[in-house]
Amino acid sequence: GQNIDQPTEMTATEGAIVQINCTYQTSGFNGLFWYQQHAGEAPTFLSYNVLDGLEEKGRFSSFLSRSKGYSYLLLKELQMKDSASYLCARRAAGNKLTFGGGTRVLVKP
Amino acid sequence: DSGVTQTPKHLITATGQRVTLRCSPRSGDLSVYWYQQSLDQGLQFLIQYYNGEERAKGNILERFSAQQFPDLHSELNLSSLELGDSALYFCASSGSNSPLHFGNGTRLTVT
């Protein structure tokens, strides 16, 4: 299967850092995506990892370990607008993406 | 704006009916994907097309069908609708090995 596991919900304080973990099946793996989705809106692309290591993009960073089937998304200097669901997605051959259930992040003042 | 256009934005219909959802991909993208998202649930992959041909199939019911036309727009047909089909239906498009870009979705309510 292509089980993708991520926590259901996380709460953090404005200005803090939150790390969202994602584990996935390694067979047939061809890349790992992170998307942000506000309630009722379209998912928007945040980051993409295909090689091991950390990719930094402003306040957001994403890490991948292919051998461990593990990724995380790091959100720094949290802002209220970062309250959203964060979706981990595994890519297989043919650019087919399978999404995890999403992690709902609530940022409190 | 992702460049992916979905119509209609909202659809309210009765059980047993049939509806068609439409998607226009970003300019230049050959791949189109359909996903279903029920309330507070994750994105469930339905089907993928590439340049007019079916590429991959997910958990798509037999009552549902889709196609991609020569101009690359796609339609998702949902028939014999049930209450449980109420959901957000997203279309996404991509180029080769590039991220998926999602449309704003069609919210289907079956009453």
mmCIF file with all atom_site columns, N, CA, C and O in Angstrom, chain A residues 41-82:
data_model
loop_
_atom_site.group_PDB
_atom_site.id
_atom_site.type_symbol
_atom_site.label_atom_id
_atom_site.label_alt_id
_atom_site.label_comp_id
_atom_site.label_asym_id
_atom_site.label_entity_id
_atom_site.label_seq_id
_atom_site.pdbx_PDB_ins_code
_atom_site.Cartn_x
_atom_site.Cartn_y
_atom_site.Cartn_z
_atom_site.occupancy
_atom_site.B_iso_or_equiv
_atom_site.pdbx_formal_charge
_atom_site.auth_seq_id
_atom_site.auth_comp_id
_atom_site.auth_asym_id
_atom_site.auth_atom_id
_atom_site.pdbx_PDB_model_num
ATOM 1   N N  . GLU A 1 41 ? -10.893 25.690 0.697  1.00 0.00 ? 41 GLU A N  1
ATOM 2   C CA . GLU A 1 41 ? -10.156 26.251 -0.430 1.00 0.00 ? 41 GLU A CA 1
ATOM 3   C C  . GLU A 1 41 ? -9.292  25.187 -1.105 1.00 0.00 ? 41 GLU A C  1
ATOM 4   O O  . GLU A 1 41 ? -9.171  24.071 -0.623 1.00 0.00 ? 41 GLU A O  1
ATOM 5   N N  . ALA A 1 42 ? -8.691  25.574 -2.220 1.00 0.00 ? 42 ALA A N  1
ATOM 6   C CA . ALA A 1 42 ? -7.834  24.640 -2.947 1.00 0.00 ? 42 ALA A CA 1
ATOM 7   C C  . ALA A 1 42 ? -6.501  24.452 -2.219 1.00 0.00 ? 42 ALA A C  1
ATOM 8   O O  . ALA A 1 42 ? -5.977  25.392 -1.621 1.00 0.00 ? 42 ALA A O  1
ATOM 9   N N  . PRO A 1 43 ? -5.927  23.265 -2.288 1.00 0.00 ? 43 PRO A N  1
ATOM 10  C CA . PRO A 1 43 ? -4.563  23.079 -1.778 1.00 0.00 ? 43 PRO A CA 1
ATOM 11  C C  . PRO A 1 43 ? -3.588  23.899 -2.608 1.00 0.00 ? 43 PRO A C  1
ATOM 12  O O  . PRO A 1 43 ? -3.734  23.988 -3.838 1.00 0.00 ? 43 PRO A O  1
ATOM 13  N N  . THR A 1 44 ? -2.597  24.490 -1.946 1.00 0.00 ? 44 THR A N  1
ATOM 14  C CA . THR A 1 44 ? -1.577  25.245 -2.660 1.00 0.00 ? 44 THR A CA 1
ATOM 15  C C  . THR A 1 44 ? -0.213  24.626 -2.383 1.00 0.00 ? 44 THR A C  1
ATOM 16  O O  . THR A 1 44 ? 0.092   24.236 -1.252 1.00 0.00 ? 44 THR A O  1
ATOM 17  N N  . PHE A 1 45 ? 0.608   24.552 -3.405 1.00 0.00 ? 45 PHE A N  1
ATOM 18  C CA . PHE A 1 45 ? 1.909   23.912 -3.334 1.00 0.00 ? 45 PHE A CA 1
ATOM 19  C C  . PHE A 1 45 ? 2.860   24.682 -2.423 1.00 0.00 ? 45 PHE A C  1
ATOM 20  O O  . PHE A 1 45 ? 2.978   25.895 -2.518 1.00 0.00 ? 45 PHE A O  1
ATOM 21  N N  . LEU A 1 46 ? 3.536   23.947 -1.517 1.00 0.00 ? 46 LEU A N  1
ATOM 22  C CA . LEU A 1 46 ? 4.519   24.563 -0.639 1.00 0.00 ? 46 LEU A CA 1
ATOM 23  C C  . LEU A 1 46 ? 5.936   24.132 -0.976 1.00 0.00 ? 46 LEU A C  1
ATOM 24  O O  . LEU A 1 46 ? 6.832   24.968 -1.107 1.00 0.00 ? 46 LEU A O  1
ATOM 25  N N  . SER A 1 47 ? 6.158   22.807 -1.074 1.00 0.00 ? 47 SER A N  1
ATOM 26  C CA . SER A 1 47 ? 7.528   22.345 -1.260 1.00 0.00 ? 47 SER A CA 1
ATOM 27  C C  . SER A 1 47 ? 7.560   20.969 -1.884 1.00 0.00 ? 47 SER A C  1
ATOM 28  O O  . SER A 1 47 ? 6.570   20.236 -1.878 1.00 0.00 ? 47 SER A O  1
ATOM 29  N N  . TYR A 1 48 ? 8.740   20.643 -2.403 1.00 0.00 ? 48 TYR A N  1
ATOM 30  C CA . TYR A 1 48 ? 8.959   19.366 -3.065 1.00 0.00 ? 48 TYR A CA 1
ATOM 31  C C  . TYR A 1 48 ? 10.354  18.861 -2.719 1.00 0.00 ? 48 TYR A C  1
ATOM 32  O O  . TYR A 1 48 ? 11.326  19.609 -2.810 1.00 0.00 ? 48 TYR A O  1
ATOM 33  N N  . ASN A 1 49 ? 10.435  17.589 -2.291 1.00 0.00 ? 49 ASN A N  1
ATOM 34  C CA . ASN A 1 49 ? 11.724  16.952 -2.021 1.00 0.00 ? 49 ASN A CA 1
ATOM 35  C C  . ASN A 1 49 ? 11.795  15.648 -2.789 1.00 0.00 ? 49 ASN A C  1
ATOM 36  O O  . ASN A 1 49 ? 10.863  14.839 -2.731 1.00 0.00 ? 49 ASN A O  1
ATOM 37  N N  . VAL A 1 50 ? 12.908  15.449 -3.490 1.00 0.00 ? 50 VAL A N  1
ATOM 38  C CA . VAL A 1 50 ? 13.133  14.159 -4.136 1.00 0.00 ? 50 VAL A CA 1
ATOM 39  C C  . VAL A 1 50 ? 14.451  13.545 -3.659 1.00 0.00 ? 50 VAL A C  1
ATOM 40  O O  . VAL A 1 50 ? 14.621  12.330 -3.673 1.00 0.00 ? 50 VAL A O  1
ATOM 41  N N  . LEU A 1 51 ? 15.373  14.398 -3.215 1.00 0.00 ? 51 LEU A N  1
ATOM 42  C CA . LEU A 1 51 ? 16.650  13.933 -2.661 1.00 0.00 ? 51 LEU A CA 1
ATOM 43  C C  . LEU A 1 51 ? 16.655  14.153 -1.151 1.00 0.00 ? 51 LEU A C  1
ATOM 44  O O  . LEU A 1 51 ? 15.946  15.020 -0.632 1.00 0.00 ? 51 LEU A O  1
ATOM 45  N N  . ASP A 1 52 ? 17.501  13.398 -0.467 1.00 0.00 ? 52 ASP A N  1
ATOM 46  C CA . ASP A 1 52 ? 17.610  13.538 0.982  1.00 0.00 ? 52 ASP A CA 1
ATOM 47  C C  . ASP A 1 52 ? 18.112  14.930 1.350  1.00 0.00 ? 52 ASP A C  1
ATOM 48  O O  . ASP A 1 52 ? 18.933  15.514 0.653  1.00 0.00 ? 52 ASP A O  1
ATOM 49  N N  . GLY A 1 53 ? 17.611  15.427 2.461  1.00 0.00 ? 53 GLY A N  1
ATOM 50  C CA . GLY A 1 53 ? 18.117  16.696 2.970  1.00 0.00 ? 53 GLY A CA 1
ATOM 51  C C  . GLY A 1 53 ? 17.023  17.705 3.187  1.00 0.00 ? 53 GLY A C  1
ATOM 52  O O  . GLY A 1 53 ? 15.829  17.399 3.108  1.00 0.00 ? 53 GLY A O  1
ATOM 53  N N  . LEU A 1 54 ? 17.475  18.911 3.476  1.00 0.00 ? 54 LEU A N  1
ATOM 54  C CA . LEU A 1 54 ? 16.574  20.002 3.848  1.00 0.00 ? 54 LEU A CA 1
ATOM 55  C C  . LEU A 1 54 ? 16.456  21.007 2.706  1.00 0.00 ? 54 LEU A C  1
ATOM 56  O O  . LEU A 1 54 ? 17.455  21.440 2.142  1.00 0.00 ? 54 LEU A O  1
ATOM 57  N N  . GLU A 1 55 ? 15.214  21.374 2.383  1.00 0.00 ? 55 GLU A N  1
ATOM 58  C CA . GLU A 1 55 ? 14.943  22.421 1.410  1.00 0.00 ? 55 GLU A CA 1
ATOM 59  C C  . GLU A 1 55 ? 14.319  23.586 2.153  1.00 0.00 ? 55 GLU A C  1
ATOM 60  O O  . GLU A 1 55 ? 13.292  23.417 2.803  1.00 0.00 ? 55 GLU A O  1
ATOM 61  N N  . GLU A 1 56 ? 14.951  24.754 2.072  1.00 0.00 ? 56 GLU A N  1
ATOM 62  C CA . GLU A 1 56 ? 14.430  25.910 2.809  1.00 0.00 ? 56 GLU A CA 1
ATOM 63  C C  . GLU A 1 56 ? 13.835  26.922 1.846  1.00 0.00 ? 56 GLU A C  1
ATOM 64  O O  . GLU A 1 56 ? 14.415  27.240 0.809  1.00 0.00 ? 56 GLU A O  1
ATOM 65  N N  . LYS A 1 57 ? 12.650  27.425 2.247  1.00 0.00 ? 57 LYS A N  1
ATOM 66  C CA . LYS A 1 57 ? 11.958  28.395 1.408  1.00 0.00 ? 57 LYS A CA 1
ATOM 67  C C  . LYS A 1 57 ? 11.293  29.405 2.340  1.00 0.00 ? 57 LYS A C  1
ATOM 68  O O  . LYS A 1 57 ? 10.152  29.249 2.740  1.00 0.00 ? 57 LYS A O  1
ATOM 69  N N  . GLY A 1 58 ? 12.039  30.436 2.703  1.00 0.00 ? 58 GLY A N  1
ATOM 70  C CA . GLY A 1 58 ? 11.488  31.443 3.604  1.00 0.00 ? 58 GLY A CA 1
ATOM 71  C C  . GLY A 1 58 ? 11.231  30.864 4.981  1.00 0.00 ? 58 GLY A C  1
ATOM 72  O O  . GLY A 1 58 ? 12.089  30.212 5.569  1.00 0.00 ? 58 GLY A O  1
ATOM 73  N N  . ARG A 1 59 ? 10.019  31.049 5.480  1.00 0.00 ? 59 ARG A N  1
ATOM 74  C CA . ARG A 1 59 ? 9.690   30.556 6.827  1.00 0.00 ? 59 ARG A CA 1
ATOM 75  C C  . ARG A 1 59 ? 9.410   29.060 6.827  1.00 0.00 ? 59 ARG A C  1
ATOM 76  O O  . ARG A 1 59 ? 9.299   28.454 7.886  1.00 0.00 ? 59 ARG A O  1
ATOM 77  N N  . PHE A 1 60 ? 9.267   28.473 5.635  1.00 0.00 ? 60 PHE A N  1
ATOM 78  C CA . PHE A 1 60 ? 8.933   27.051 5.550  1.00 0.00 ? 60 PHE A CA 1
ATOM 79  C C  . PHE A 1 60 ? 10.152  26.256 5.073  1.00 0.00 ? 60 PHE A C  1
ATOM 80  O O  . PHE A 1 60 ? 10.857  26.675 4.143  1.00 0.00 ? 60 PHE A O  1
ATOM 81  N N  . SER A 1 61 ? 10.382  25.095 5.689  1.00 0.00 ? 61 SER A N  1
ATOM 82  C CA . SER A 1 61 ? 11.438  24.181 5.263  1.00 0.00 ? 61 SER A CA 1
ATOM 83  C C  . SER A 1 61 ? 10.865  22.782 5.223  1.00 0.00 ? 61 SER A C  1
ATOM 84  O O  . SER A 1 61 ? 9.968   22.447 6.008  1.00 0.00 ? 61 SER A O  1
ATOM 85  N N  . SER A 1 62 ? 11.413  21.953 4.332  1.00 0.00 ? 62 SER A N  1
ATOM 86  C CA . SER A 1 62 ? 10.964  20.566 4.285  1.00 0.00 ? 62 SER A CA 1
ATOM 87  C C  . SER A 1 62 ? 12.181  19.661 4.211  1.00 0.00 ? 62 SER A C  1
ATOM 88  O O  . SER A 1 62 ? 13.168  19.970 3.544  1.00 0.00 ? 62 SER A O  1
ATOM 89  N N  . PHE A 1 63 ? 12.078  18.538 4.917  1.00 0.00 ? 63 PHE A N  1
ATOM 90  C CA . PHE A 1 63 ? 13.185  17.588 5.024  1.00 0.00 ? 63 PHE A CA 1
ATOM 91  C C  . PHE A 1 63 ? 12.730  16.232 4.526  1.00 0.00 ? 63 PHE A C  1
ATOM 92  O O  . PHE A 1 63 ? 11.567  15.855 4.686  1.00 0.00 ? 63 PHE A O  1
ATOM 93  N N  . LEU A 1 64 ? 13.670  15.488 3.926  1.00 0.00 ? 64 LEU A N  1
ATOM 94  C CA . LEU A 1 64 ? 13.357  14.152 3.433  1.00 0.00 ? 64 LEU A CA 1
ATOM 95  C C  . LEU A 1 64 ? 14.469  13.174 3.785  1.00 0.00 ? 64 LEU A C  1
ATOM 96  O O  . LEU A 1 64 ? 15.657  13.495 3.619  1.00 0.00 ? 64 LEU A O  1
ATOM 97  N N  . SER A 1 65 ? 14.074  11.976 4.241  1.00 0.00 ? 65 SER A N  1
ATOM 98  C CA . SER A 1 65 ? 14.982  10.847 4.371  1.00 0.00 ? 65 SER A CA 1
ATOM 99  C C  . SER A 1 65 ? 14.347  9.683  3.622  1.00 0.00 ? 65 SER A C  1
ATOM 100 O O  . SER A 1 65 ? 13.376  9.080  4.092  1.00 0.00 ? 65 SER A O  1
ATOM 101 N N  . ARG A 1 66 ? 14.883  9.389  2.453  1.00 0.00 ? 66 ARG A N  1
ATOM 102 C CA . ARG A 1 66 ? 14.281  8.350  1.613  1.00 0.00 ? 66 ARG A CA 1
ATOM 103 C C  . ARG A 1 66 ? 14.417  6.964  2.246  1.00 0.00 ? 66 ARG A C  1
ATOM 104 O O  . ARG A 1 66 ? 13.511  6.141  2.154  1.00 0.00 ? 66 ARG A O  1
ATOM 105 N N  . SER A 1 67 ? 15.553  6.686  2.864  1.00 0.00 ? 67 SER A N  1
ATOM 106 C CA . SER A 1 67 ? 15.766  5.361  3.443  1.00 0.00 ? 67 SER A CA 1
ATOM 107 C C  . SER A 1 67 ? 14.802  5.095  4.592  1.00 0.00 ? 67 SER A C  1
ATOM 108 O O  . SER A 1 67 ? 14.393  3.958  4.827  1.00 0.00 ? 67 SER A O  1
ATOM 109 N N  . LYS A 1 68 ? 14.414  6.143  5.307  1.00 0.00 ? 68 LYS A N  1
ATOM 110 C CA . LYS A 1 68 ? 13.511  5.988  6.449  1.00 0.00 ? 68 LYS A CA 1
ATOM 111 C C  . LYS A 1 68 ? 12.042  6.198  6.071  1.00 0.00 ? 68 LYS A C  1
ATOM 112 O O  . LYS A 1 68 ? 11.161  5.990  6.900  1.00 0.00 ? 68 LYS A O  1
ATOM 113 N N  . GLY A 1 69 ? 11.785  6.623  4.844  1.00 0.00 ? 69 GLY A N  1
ATOM 114 C CA . GLY A 1 69 ? 10.402  6.902  4.471  1.00 0.00 ? 69 GLY A CA 1
ATOM 115 C C  . GLY A 1 69 ? 9.811   7.990  5.342  1.00 0.00 ? 69 GLY A C  1
ATOM 116 O O  . GLY A 1 69 ? 8.676   7.880  5.821  1.00 0.00 ? 69 GLY A O  1
ATOM 117 N N  . TYR A 1 70 ? 10.547  9.068  5.506  1.00 0.00 ? 70 TYR A N  1
ATOM 118 C CA . TYR A 1 70 ? 10.199  10.095 6.489  1.00 0.00 ? 70 TYR A CA 1
ATOM 119 C C  . TYR A 1 70 ? 10.442  11.486 5.920  1.00 0.00 ? 70 TYR A C  1
ATOM 120 O O  . TYR A 1 70 ? 11.455  11.744 5.258  1.00 0.00 ? 70 TYR A O  1
ATOM 121 N N  . SER A 1 71 ? 9.508   12.377 6.199  1.00 0.00 ? 71 SER A N  1
ATOM 122 C CA . SER A 1 71 ? 9.653   13.774 5.830  1.00 0.00 ? 71 SER A CA 1
ATOM 123 C C  . SER A 1 71 ? 9.071   14.630 6.947  1.00 0.00 ? 71 SER A C  1
ATOM 124 O O  . SER A 1 71 ? 8.248   14.154 7.740  1.00 0.00 ? 71 SER A O  1
ATOM 125 N N  . TYR A 1 72 ? 9.524   15.865 7.025  1.00 0.00 ? 72 TYR A N  1
ATOM 126 C CA . TYR A 1 72 ? 8.839   16.811 7.899  1.00 0.00 ? 72 TYR A CA 1
ATOM 127 C C  . TYR A 1 72 ? 8.772   18.173 7.236  1.00 0.00 ? 72 TYR A C  1
ATOM 128 O O  . TYR A 1 72 ? 9.603   18.521 6.399  1.00 0.00 ? 72 TYR A O  1
ATOM 129 N N  . LEU A 1 73 ? 7.765   18.920 7.648  1.00 0.00 ? 73 LEU A N  1
ATOM 130 C CA . LEU A 1 73 ? 7.593   20.310 7.243  1.00 0.00 ? 73 LEU A CA 1
ATOM 131 C C  . LEU A 1 73 ? 7.780   21.162 8.491  1.00 0.00 ? 73 LEU A C  1
ATOM 132 O O  . LEU A 1 73 ? 7.149   20.906 9.518  1.00 0.00 ? 73 LEU A O  1
ATOM 133 N N  . LEU A 1 74 ? 8.658   22.138 8.395  1.00 0.00 ? 74 LEU A N  1
ATOM 134 C CA . LEU A 1 74 ? 8.960   23.016 9.525  1.00 0.00 ? 74 LEU A CA 1
ATOM 135 C C  . LEU A 1 74 ? 8.409   24.410 9.221  1.00 0.00 ? 74 LEU A C  1
ATOM 136 O O  . LEU A 1 74 ? 8.745   24.999 8.192  1.00 0.00 ? 74 LEU A O  1
ATOM 137 N N  . LEU A 1 75 ? 7.581   24.880 10.105 1.00 0.00 ? 75 LEU A N  1
ATOM 138 C CA . LEU A 1 75 ? 7.026   26.228 9.943  1.00 0.00 ? 75 LEU A CA 1
ATOM 139 C C  . LEU A 1 75 ? 7.620   27.104 11.038 1.00 0.00 ? 75 LEU A C  1
ATOM 140 O O  . LEU A 1 75 ? 7.423   26.839 12.225 1.00 0.00 ? 75 LEU A O  1
ATOM 141 N N  . LYS A 1 76 ? 8.319   28.151 10.638 1.00 0.00 ? 76 LYS A N  1
ATOM 142 C CA . LYS A 1 76 ? 8.977   29.031 11.617 1.00 0.00 ? 76 LYS A CA 1
ATOM 143 C C  . LYS A 1 76 ? 8.238   30.356 11.726 1.00 0.00 ? 76 LYS A C  1
ATOM 144 O O  . LYS A 1 76 ? 7.492   30.746 10.815 1.00 0.00 ? 76 LYS A O  1
ATOM 145 N N  . GLU A 1 77 ? 8.463   31.036 12.836 1.00 0.00 ? 77 GLU A N  1
ATOM 146 C CA . GLU A 1 77 ? 7.872   32.381 13.058 1.00 0.00 ? 77 GLU A CA 1
ATOM 147 C C  . GLU A 1 77 ? 6.384   32.359 12.710 1.00 0.00 ? 77 GLU A C  1
ATOM 148 O O  . GLU A 1 77 ? 5.910   33.140 11.882 1.00 0.00 ? 77 GLU A O  1
ATOM 149 N N  . LEU A 1 78 ? 5.682   31.443 13.350 1.00 0.00 ? 78 LEU A N  1
ATOM 150 C CA . LEU A 1 78 ? 4.281   31.218 13.002 1.00 0.00 ? 78 LEU A CA 1
ATOM 151 C C  . LEU A 1 78 ? 3.449   32.487 13.048 1.00 0.00 ? 78 LEU A C  1
ATOM 152 O O  . LEU A 1 78 ? 3.577   33.315 13.957 1.00 0.00 ? 78 LEU A O  1
ATOM 153 N N  . GLN A 1 79 ? 2.568   32.594 12.053 1.00 0.00 ? 79 GLN A N  1
ATOM 154 C CA . GLN A 1 79 ? 1.626   33.712 11.990 1.00 0.00 ? 79 GLN A CA 1
ATOM 155 C C  . GLN A 1 79 ? 0.207   33.145 12.030 1.00 0.00 ? 79 GLN A C  1
ATOM 156 O O  . GLN A 1 79 ? -0.015  31.974 11.703 1.00 0.00 ? 79 GLN A O  1
ATOM 157 N N  . MET A 1 80 ? -0.729  33.981 12.423 1.00 0.00 ? 80 MET A N  1
ATOM 158 C CA . MET A 1 80 ? -2.120  33.521 12.539 1.00 0.00 ? 80 MET A CA 1
ATOM 159 C C  . MET A 1 80 ? -2.609  32.948 11.206 1.00 0.00 ? 80 MET A C  1
ATOM 160 O O  . MET A 1 80 ? -3.359  31.969 11.175 1.00 0.00 ? 80 MET A O  1
ATOM 161 N N  . LYS A 1 81 ? -2.153  33.542 10.102 1.00 0.00 ? 81 LYS A N  1
ATOM 162 C CA . LYS A 1 81 ? -2.616  33.082 8.790  1.00 0.00 ? 81 LYS A CA 1
ATOM 163 C C  . LYS A 1 81 ? -2.098  31.691 8.430  1.00 0.00 ? 81 LYS A C  1
ATOM 164 O O  . LYS A 1 81 ? -2.547  31.096 7.441  1.00 0.00 ? 81 LYS A O  1
ATOM 165 N N  . ASP A 1 82 ? -1.134  31.181 9.233  1.00 0.00 ? 82 ASP A N  1
ATOM 166 C CA . ASP A 1 82 ? -0.626  29.831 8.975  1.00 0.00 ? 82 ASP A CA 1
ATOM 167 C C  . ASP A 1 82 ? -1.577  28.751 9.484  1.00 0.00 ? 82 ASP A C  1
ATOM 168 O O  . ASP A 1 82 ? -1.352  27.554 9.244  1.00 0.00 ? 82 ASP A O  1
#
